[in-house]
C-alpha positions as CSV (number, residue, x, y, z in Angstrom):
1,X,0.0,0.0,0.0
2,X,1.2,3.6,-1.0
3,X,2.0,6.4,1.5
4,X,-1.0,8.5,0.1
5,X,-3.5,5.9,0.1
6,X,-2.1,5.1,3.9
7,X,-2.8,8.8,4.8
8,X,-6.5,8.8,3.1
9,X,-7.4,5.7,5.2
10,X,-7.6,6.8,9.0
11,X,-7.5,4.3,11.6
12,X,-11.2,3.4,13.3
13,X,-11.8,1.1,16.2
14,X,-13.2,-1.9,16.1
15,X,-16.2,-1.5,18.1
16,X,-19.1,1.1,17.7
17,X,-19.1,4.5,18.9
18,X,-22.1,4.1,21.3
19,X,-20.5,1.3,23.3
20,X,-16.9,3.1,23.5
21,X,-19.1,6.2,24.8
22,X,-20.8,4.3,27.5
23,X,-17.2,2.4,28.4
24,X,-15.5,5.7,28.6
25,X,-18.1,8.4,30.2
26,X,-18.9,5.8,33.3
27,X,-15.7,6.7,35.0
28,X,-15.5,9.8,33.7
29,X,-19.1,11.1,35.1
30,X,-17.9,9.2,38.4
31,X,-15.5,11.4,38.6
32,X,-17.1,14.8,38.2
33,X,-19.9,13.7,40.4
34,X,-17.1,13.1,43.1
35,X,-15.2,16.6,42.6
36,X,-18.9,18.2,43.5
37,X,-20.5,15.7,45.7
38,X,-17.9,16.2,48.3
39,X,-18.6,19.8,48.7
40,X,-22.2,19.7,50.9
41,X,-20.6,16.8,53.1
42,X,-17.9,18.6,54.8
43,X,-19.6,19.4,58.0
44,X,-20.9,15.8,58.8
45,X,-17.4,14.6,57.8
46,X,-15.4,17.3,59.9
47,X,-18.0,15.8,62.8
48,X,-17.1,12.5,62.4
49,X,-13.6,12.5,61.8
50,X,-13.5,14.9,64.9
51,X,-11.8,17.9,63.2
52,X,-12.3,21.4,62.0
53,X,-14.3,22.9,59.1
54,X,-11.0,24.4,58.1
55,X,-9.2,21.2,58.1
56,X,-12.2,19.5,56.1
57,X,-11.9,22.1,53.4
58,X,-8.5,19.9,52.7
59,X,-10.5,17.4,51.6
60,X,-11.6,19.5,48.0
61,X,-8.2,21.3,48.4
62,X,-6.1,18.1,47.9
63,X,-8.6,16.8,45.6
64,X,-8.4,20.1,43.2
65,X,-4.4,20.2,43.4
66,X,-3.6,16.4,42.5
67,X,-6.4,16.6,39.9
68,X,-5.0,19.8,38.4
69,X,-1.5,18.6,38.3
70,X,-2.2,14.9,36.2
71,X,-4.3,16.9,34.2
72,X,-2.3,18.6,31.2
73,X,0.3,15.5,31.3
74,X,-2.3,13.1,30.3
75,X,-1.3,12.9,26.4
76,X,2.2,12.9,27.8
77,X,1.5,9.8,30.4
78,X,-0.7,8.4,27.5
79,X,2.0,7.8,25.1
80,X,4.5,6.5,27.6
81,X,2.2,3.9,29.4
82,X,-0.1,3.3,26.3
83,X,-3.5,4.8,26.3
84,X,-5.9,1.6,27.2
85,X,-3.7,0.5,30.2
86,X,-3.0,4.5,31.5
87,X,-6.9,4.4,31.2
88,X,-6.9,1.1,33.1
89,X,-4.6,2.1,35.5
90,X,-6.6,5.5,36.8
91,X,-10.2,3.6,37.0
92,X,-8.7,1.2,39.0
93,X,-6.7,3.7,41.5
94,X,-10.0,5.9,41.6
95,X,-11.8,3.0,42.3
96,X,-9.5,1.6,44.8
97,X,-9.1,5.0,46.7
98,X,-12.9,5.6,46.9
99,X,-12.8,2.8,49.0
100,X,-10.3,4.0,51.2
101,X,-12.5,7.3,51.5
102,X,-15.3,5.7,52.4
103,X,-13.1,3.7,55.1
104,X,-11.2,6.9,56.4
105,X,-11.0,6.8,60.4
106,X,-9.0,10.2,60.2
107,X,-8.8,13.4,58.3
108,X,-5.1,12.6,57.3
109,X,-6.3,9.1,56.2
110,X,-9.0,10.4,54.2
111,X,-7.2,13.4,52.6
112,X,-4.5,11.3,51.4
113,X,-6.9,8.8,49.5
114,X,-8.7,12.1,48.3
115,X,-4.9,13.0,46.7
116,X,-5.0,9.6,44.9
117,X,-8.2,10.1,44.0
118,X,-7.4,13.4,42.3
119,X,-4.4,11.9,41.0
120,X,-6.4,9.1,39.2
121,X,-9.1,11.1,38.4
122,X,-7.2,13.9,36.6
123,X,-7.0,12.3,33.3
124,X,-10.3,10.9,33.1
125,X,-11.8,13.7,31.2
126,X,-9.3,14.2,28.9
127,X,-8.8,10.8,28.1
128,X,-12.6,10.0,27.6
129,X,-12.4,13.3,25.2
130,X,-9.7,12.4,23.1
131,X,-10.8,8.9,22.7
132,X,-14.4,9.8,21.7
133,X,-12.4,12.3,19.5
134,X,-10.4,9.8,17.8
135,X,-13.3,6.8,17.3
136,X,-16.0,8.8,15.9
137,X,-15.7,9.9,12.1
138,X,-15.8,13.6,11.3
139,X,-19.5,13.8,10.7
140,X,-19.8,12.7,14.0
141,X,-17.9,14.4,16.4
142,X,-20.4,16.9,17.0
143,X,-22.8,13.3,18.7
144,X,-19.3,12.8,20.8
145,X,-18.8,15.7,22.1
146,X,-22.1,16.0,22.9
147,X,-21.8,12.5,24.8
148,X,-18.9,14.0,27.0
149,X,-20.6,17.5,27.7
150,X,-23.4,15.7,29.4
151,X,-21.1,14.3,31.6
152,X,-18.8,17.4,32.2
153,X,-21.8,19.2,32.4
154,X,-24.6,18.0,33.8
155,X,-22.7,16.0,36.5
156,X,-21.8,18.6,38.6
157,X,-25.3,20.6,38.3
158,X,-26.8,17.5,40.0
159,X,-23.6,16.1,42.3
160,X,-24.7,18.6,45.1
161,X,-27.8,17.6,45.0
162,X,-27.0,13.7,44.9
163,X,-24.2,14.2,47.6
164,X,-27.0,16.1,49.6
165,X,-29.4,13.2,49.7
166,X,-27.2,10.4,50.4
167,X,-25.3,12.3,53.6
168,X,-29.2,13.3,54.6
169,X,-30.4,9.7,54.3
170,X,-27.5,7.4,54.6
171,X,-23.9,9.0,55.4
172,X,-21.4,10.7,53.4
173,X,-18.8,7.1,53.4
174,X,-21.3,6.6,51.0
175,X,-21.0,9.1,48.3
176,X,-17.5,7.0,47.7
177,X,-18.5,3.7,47.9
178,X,-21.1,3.9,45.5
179,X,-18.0,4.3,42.6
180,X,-17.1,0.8,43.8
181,X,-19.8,-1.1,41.6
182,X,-19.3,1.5,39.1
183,X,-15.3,1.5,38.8
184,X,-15.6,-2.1,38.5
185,X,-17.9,-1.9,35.8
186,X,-15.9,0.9,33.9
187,X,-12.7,-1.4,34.5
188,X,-14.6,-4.2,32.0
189,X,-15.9,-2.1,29.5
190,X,-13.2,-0.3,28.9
191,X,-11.1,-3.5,29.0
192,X,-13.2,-5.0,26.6
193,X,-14.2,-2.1,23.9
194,X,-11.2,0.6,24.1
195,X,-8.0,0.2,22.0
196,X,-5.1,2.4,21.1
197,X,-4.7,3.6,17.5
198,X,-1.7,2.9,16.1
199,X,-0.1,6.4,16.1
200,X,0.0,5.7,19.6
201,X,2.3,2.6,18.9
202,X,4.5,4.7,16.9
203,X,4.7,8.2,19.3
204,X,5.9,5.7,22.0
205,X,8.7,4.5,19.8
206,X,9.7,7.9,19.5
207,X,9.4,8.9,23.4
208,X,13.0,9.5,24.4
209,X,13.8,10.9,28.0
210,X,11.3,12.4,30.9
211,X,11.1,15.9,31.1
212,X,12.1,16.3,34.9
213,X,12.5,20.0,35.0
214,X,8.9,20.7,33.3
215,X,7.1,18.1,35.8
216,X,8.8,19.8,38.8
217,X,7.5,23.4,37.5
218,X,4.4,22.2,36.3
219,X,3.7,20.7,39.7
220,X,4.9,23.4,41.9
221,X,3.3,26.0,39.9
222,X,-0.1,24.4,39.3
223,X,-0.5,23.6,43.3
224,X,0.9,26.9,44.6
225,X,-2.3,28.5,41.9
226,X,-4.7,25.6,43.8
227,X,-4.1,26.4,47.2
228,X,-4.1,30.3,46.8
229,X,-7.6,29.8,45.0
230,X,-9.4,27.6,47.7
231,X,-7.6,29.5,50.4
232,X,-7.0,33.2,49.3
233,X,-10.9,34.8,50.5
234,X,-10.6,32.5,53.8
235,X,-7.3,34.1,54.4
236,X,-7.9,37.3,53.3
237,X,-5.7,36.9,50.4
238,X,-2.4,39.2,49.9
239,X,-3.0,40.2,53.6
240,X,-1.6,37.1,54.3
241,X,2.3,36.6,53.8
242,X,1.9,32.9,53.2
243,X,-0.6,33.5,50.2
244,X,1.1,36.3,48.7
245,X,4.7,33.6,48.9
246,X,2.3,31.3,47.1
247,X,1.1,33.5,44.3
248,X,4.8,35.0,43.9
249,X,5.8,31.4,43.7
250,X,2.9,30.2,41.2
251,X,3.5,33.0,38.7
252,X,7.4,32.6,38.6
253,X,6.9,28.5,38.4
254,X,3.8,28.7,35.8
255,X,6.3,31.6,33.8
256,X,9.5,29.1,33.6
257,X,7.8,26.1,33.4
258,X,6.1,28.0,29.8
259,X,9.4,29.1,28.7
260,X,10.7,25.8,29.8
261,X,8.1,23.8,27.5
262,X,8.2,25.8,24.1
263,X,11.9,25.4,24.2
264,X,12.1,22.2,25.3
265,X,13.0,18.9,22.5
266,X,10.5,16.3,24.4
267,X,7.9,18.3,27.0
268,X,5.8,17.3,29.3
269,X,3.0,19.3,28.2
270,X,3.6,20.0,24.0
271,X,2.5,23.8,24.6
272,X,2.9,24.3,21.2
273,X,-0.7,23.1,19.5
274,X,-1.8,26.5,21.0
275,X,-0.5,28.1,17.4
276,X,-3.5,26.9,16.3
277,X,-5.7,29.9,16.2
278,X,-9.2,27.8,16.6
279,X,-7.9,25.8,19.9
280,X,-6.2,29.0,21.3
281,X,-9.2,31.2,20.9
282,X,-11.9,28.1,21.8
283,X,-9.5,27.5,24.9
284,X,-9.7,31.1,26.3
285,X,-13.5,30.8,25.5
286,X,-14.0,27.8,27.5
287,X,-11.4,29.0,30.3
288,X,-14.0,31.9,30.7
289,X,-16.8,29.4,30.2
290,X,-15.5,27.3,32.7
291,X,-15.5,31.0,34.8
292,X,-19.6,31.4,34.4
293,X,-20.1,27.9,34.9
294,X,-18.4,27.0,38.3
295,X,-19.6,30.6,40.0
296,X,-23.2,30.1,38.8
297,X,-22.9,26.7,40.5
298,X,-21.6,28.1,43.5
299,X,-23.3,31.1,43.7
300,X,-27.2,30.1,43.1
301,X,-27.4,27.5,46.0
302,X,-25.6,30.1,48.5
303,X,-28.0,32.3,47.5
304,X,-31.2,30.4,47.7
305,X,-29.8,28.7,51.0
306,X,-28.8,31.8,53.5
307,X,-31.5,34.8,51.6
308,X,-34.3,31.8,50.5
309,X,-34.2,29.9,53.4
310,X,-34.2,26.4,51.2
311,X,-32.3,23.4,52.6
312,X,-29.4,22.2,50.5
313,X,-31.7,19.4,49.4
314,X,-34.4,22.1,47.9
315,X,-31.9,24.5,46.7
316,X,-30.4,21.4,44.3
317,X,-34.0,20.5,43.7
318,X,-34.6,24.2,42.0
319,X,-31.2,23.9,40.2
320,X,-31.4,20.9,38.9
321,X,-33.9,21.6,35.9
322,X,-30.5,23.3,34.3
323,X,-29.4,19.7,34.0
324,X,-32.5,18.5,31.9
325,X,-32.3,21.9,29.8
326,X,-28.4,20.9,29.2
327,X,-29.1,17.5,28.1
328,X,-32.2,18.1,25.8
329,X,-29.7,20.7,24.1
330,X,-26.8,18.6,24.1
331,X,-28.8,16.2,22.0
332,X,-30.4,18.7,19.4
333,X,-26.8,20.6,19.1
334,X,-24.5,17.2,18.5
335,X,-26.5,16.6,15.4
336,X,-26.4,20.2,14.2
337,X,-23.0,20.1,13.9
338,X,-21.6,20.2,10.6
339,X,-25.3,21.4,8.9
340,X,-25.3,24.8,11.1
341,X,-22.0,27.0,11.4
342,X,-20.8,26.0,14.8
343,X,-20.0,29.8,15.2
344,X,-23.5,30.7,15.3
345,X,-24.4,28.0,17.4
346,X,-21.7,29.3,20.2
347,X,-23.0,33.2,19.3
348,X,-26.1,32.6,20.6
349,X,-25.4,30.1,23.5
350,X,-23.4,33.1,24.6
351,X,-25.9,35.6,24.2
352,X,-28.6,33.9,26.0
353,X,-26.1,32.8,28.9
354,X,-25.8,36.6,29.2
355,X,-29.3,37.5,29.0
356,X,-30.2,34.9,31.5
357,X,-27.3,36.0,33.8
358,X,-28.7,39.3,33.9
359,X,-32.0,38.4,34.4
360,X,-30.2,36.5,38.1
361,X,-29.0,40.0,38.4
362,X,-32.5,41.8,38.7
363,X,-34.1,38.8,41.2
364,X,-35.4,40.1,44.6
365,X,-36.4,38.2,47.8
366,X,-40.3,37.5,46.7
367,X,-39.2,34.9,43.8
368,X,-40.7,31.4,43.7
369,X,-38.8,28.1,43.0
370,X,-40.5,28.8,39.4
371,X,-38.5,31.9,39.0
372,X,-35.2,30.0,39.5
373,X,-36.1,27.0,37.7
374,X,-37.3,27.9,34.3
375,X,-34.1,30.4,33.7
376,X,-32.3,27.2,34.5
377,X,-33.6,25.5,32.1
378,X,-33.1,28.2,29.5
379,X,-29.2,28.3,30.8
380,X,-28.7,24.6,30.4
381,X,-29.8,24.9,26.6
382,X,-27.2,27.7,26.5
383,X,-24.6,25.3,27.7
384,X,-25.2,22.9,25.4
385,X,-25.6,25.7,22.4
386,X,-22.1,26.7,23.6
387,X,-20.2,23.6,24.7
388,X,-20.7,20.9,22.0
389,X,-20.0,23.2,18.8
390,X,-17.0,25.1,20.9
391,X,-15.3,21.8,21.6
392,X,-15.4,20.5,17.8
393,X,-14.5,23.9,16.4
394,X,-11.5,24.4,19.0
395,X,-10.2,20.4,18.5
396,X,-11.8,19.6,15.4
397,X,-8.8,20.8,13.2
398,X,-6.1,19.0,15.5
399,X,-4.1,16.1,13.8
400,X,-5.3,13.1,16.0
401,X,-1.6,12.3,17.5
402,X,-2.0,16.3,19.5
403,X,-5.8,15.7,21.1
404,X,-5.1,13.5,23.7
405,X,-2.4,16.0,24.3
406,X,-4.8,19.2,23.8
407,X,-7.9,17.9,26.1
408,X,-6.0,17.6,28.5
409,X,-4.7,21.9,28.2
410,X,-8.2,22.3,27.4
411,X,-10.0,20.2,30.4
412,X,-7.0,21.9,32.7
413,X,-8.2,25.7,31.9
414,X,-11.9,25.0,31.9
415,X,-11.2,23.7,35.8
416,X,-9.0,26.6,36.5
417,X,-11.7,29.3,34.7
418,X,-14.2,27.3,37.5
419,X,-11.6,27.8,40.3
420,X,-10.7,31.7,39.4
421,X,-14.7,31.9,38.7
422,X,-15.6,30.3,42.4
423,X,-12.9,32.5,44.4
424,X,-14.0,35.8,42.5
425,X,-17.7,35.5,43.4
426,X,-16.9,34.5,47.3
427,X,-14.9,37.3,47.7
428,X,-17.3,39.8,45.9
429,X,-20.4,38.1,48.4
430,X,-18.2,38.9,51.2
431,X,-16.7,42.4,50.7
432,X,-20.0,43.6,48.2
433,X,-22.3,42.8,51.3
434,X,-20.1,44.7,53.6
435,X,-19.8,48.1,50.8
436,X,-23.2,47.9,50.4
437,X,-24.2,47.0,54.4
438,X,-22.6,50.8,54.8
439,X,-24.3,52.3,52.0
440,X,-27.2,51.9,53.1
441,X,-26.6,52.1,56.4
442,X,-26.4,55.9,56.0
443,X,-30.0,55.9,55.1
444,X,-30.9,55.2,58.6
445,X,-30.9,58.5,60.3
446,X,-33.5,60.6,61.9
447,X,-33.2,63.4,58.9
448,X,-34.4,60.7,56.1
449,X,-37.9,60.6,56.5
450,X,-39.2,57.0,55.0
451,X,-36.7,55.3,57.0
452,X,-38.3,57.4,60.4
453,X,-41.9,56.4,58.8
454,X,-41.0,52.7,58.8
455,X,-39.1,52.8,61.8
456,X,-42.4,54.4,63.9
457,X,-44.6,52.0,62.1
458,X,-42.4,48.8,63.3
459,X,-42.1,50.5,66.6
460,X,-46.1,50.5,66.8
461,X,-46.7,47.4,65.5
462,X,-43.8,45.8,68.7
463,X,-45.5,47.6,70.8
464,X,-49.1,46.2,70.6
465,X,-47.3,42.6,70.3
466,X,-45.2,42.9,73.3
467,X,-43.7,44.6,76.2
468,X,-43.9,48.9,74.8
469,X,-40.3,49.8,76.3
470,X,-38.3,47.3,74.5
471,X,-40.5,48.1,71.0
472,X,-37.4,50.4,70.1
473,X,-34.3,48.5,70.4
474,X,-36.5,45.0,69.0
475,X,-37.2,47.4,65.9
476,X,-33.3,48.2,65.4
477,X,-32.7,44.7,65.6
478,X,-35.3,43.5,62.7
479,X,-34.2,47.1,60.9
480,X,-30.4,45.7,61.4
481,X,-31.5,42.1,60.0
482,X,-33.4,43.8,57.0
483,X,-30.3,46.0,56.1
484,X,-27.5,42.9,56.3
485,X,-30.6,40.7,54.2
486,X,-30.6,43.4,51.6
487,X,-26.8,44.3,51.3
488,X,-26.2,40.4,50.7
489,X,-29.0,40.4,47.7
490,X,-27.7,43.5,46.0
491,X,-24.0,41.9,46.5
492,X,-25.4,38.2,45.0
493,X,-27.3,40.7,42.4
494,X,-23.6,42.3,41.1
495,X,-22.4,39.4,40.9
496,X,-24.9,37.8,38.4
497,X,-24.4,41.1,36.4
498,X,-20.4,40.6,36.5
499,X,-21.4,37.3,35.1
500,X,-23.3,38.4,32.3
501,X,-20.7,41.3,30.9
502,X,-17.9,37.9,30.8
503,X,-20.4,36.2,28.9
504,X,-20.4,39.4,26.8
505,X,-16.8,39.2,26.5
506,X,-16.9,35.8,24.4
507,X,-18.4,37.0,21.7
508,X,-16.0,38.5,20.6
509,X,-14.0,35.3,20.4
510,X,-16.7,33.9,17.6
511,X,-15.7,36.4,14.8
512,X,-12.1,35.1,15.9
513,X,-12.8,31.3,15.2
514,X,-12.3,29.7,11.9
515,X,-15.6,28.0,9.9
516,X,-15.3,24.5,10.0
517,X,-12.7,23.0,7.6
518,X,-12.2,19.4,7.0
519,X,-10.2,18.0,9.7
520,X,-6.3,17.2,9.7
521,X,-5.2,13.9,8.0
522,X,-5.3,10.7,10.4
523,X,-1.8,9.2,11.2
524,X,-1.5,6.4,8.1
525,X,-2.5,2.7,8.8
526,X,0.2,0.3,9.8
């Protein structure tokens, strides 16, 4: 067989892409479900395991570094080990260390199978992407990706709410052992449907000598970035010496280990597929996507739980309808692809995301669960508008032998978008409600006189209900509970509109992406 006619026949697996799809999204959604599960059980596990709140938050903290760390060397850890057994390998470790979660009689016992488990988990995501990448043809990339959004996706709209009712009705070991039936399920299917293509075979050959001094920067950099995110409102960021050390130390590490990479012969993370204009431009898209995502996660529970009064149950309950509107748009938008420019597809995704953010931003304390619901729904058919084409346009291009290399840069800055997103908005809650607590705190003087109408009127009211001399004081006290209430909406409120202008900003980023071309020649048959 000639070289051309090598190059015009790409490799194709051996099994469908439906069955690959369910073999590689099982562990994959198990492991999404974990990194947000975890996050409404810390108080019952701080109980049990006798420690603090602050030493539970360890338990994401560890998860988040080790997971951030394995991610972008997953193409690199795919071609040394082979793909199938690296895939092998990290359901089994997962597997094995939710078990020893589950089993944890300590915090330090449990936060050390949480770093395994973020360890093991890391490349999950990018490996299921790349391989759903790789096995479906062309014309069907747009199904795949699909496939994986509803799992990046939609698993952690409902994994608070899942986490929620099993530490309410059983206890939070359990949220870990239920991956036991399901890693050993994965394990099989994967065993039995997933191969490596041959370029794989071939990239291995050509692997020559570990890149030492790019894993040690990589590492140091990424987990110096971790830590200062999870920790930096808690301890009052640069106030702190220790957290400004850490973010001096993650920008020099992140800066040298980038120099380090795009001169480098053999690197840990090929840094270099990022001259392609499409994956640049849909990476910083989906960074910032990743941004609206992980806040709006984070921010609509707080705010139904501490201004709505719901229970963590109920608040996940209200949000959850975002889920259905993800999925029912995931399927419609995978079968667009390739009939409707993906660009308009991610234009409008964009533009509704922002129109719905805004609408958060004009909410008040009088809404039903209907109110926050239907948006939902509306912002899950944004997501999948947005996601789906914006993953095919960005990767679509790639020559196969870079995606396994490229999902994992692209799954990496997605998760960091989510943890910049998360530390922005808990900061803005906290120092927006205390600007706007003394804003309006001004208004209550005796010279304004609405505030001195409602003030006499409470002061009446007390007074029939109970004892007349302590009226006055009991109405500064409900005054004093209606003006912190109010300065916490109004700070949840700017942060829904800060939302909506970065949604704003990624529209730009569509006249910048390429139409879709026909994508890169495979890597020929051997």
């Amino acid at each position: 067989m000639s070289q051309a006619t090598r190059v015009q026949t790409p490799w194709r697996p051996s099994h469908g892409l439906g069955i690959i799809a369910m073999s590689v999204m099982l562990p994959t959604i198990m492991e999404v479900l974990d990194t947000t599960m975890a996050n409404v059980a810390l108080p019952q596990m701080a109980g049990t395991l006798s420690s603090t709140q602050d030493e539970a938050t360890w338990v994401l903290t560890s998860y988040l570094v080790a997971n951030a760390i394995v991610l972008p060397m997953t193409g690199w850890l795919a071609i040394r080990m082979g793909r199938k057994r690296f895939l092998l390998s990290c359901v089994v470790l997962f597997t094995l260390a939710s078990a020893w979660c589950g089993a944890a009689t300590s915090m330090p016992m449990l936060i050390i199978a949480r770093i395994l488990q973020g360890a093991a988990g890391g490349a999950l995501q990018p490996l299921s992407q790349s391989i759903l990448m790789e096995s479906a043809p062309p014309e069907k990339r747009g199904v795949a990706m699909a496939i994986f959004g509803m799992g990046v996706v939609v698993a952690p709209i409902i994994g608070p709410t899942l986490g929620g009712w099993i530490t309410d009705n059983y206890s939070w070991r359990w949220m870990f052992y239920i991956n036991l039936p399901i890693g050993i399920l994965a394990l099989f299917m994967c065993q039995a449907f997933v191969e490596d293509p041959p370029y794989l075979l071939e990239a291995k050959k050509r692997s020559s000598s570990v890149d030492y001094v790019g894993f040690a920067l990589m590492t140091v950099g990424l987990a110096a970035l971790q830590v200062v995110l999870d920790k930096g409102q808690q301890e009052d960021w640069f106030e702190t010496a220790w957290i400004t050390w850490f973010s001096v130390v993650c920008v020099v590490s992140l800066a040298a280990f980038v120099a380090w990479e795009l001169r480098a012969k053999h690197p840990i993370v090929n840094l270099r597929v990022l001259k392609n204009a499409n994956f640049a431009t849909g990476t910083a898209m989906m960074t910032l996507l990743g941004m609206v995502l992980y806040a709006t996660i984070t921010l609509q529970p707080l705010f139904l739980q501490n201004l709505m009064g719901y229970s963590a149950l109920d608040s996940g309950l209200a949000l959850s309808p975002r889920g259905i509107g993800a999925i029912i748009s995931m399927m419609i938008v995978g079968r667009l692809i390739g009939k409707v420019d993906s660009r308009i597809l991610i234009g409008i995704g964009f533009v509704i995301l922002a129109a719905i953010s805004f609408h958060f931003a004009g909410i008040n304390l009088d809404i039903t669960r209907g109110h926050i619901a239907w948006p939902n729904v509306i912002m899950g058919l944004s997501l999948g508008l947005i996601f789906v084409p914006l993953t095919t346009t960005a990767m679509g291009g790639l020559p196969v032998e870079q995606m396994g290399n490229a999902s994992g840069i692209f799954n990496l800055m997605r998760n960091i978008g989510g943890g910049v997103g998360i530390s922005i908005v808990t900061t803005m809650i906290s120092r927006g409600a205390q600007t706007h607590q003394t804003l309006l705190a001004g208004n209550m003087n005796q010279y304004n006189p609405r505030f001195q109408e409602y003030y006499q009127s409470l002061v009446a009211g007390l007074s029939q209900m109970g004892n007349p001399a302590q009226a006055k004081q009991q109405a500064m006290t409900v005054l004093q509970g209606l003006l912190s209430q109010q300065a916490a909406l109004m700070a949840y409120l700017d942060n829904f509109r800060l939302l909506g202008m970065v949604c704003l900003l990624c529209i730009p980023g569509v006249f910048i992406l390429r139409g879709r071309k026909k994508p890169a020649a495979n890597v020929p048959m051997h």
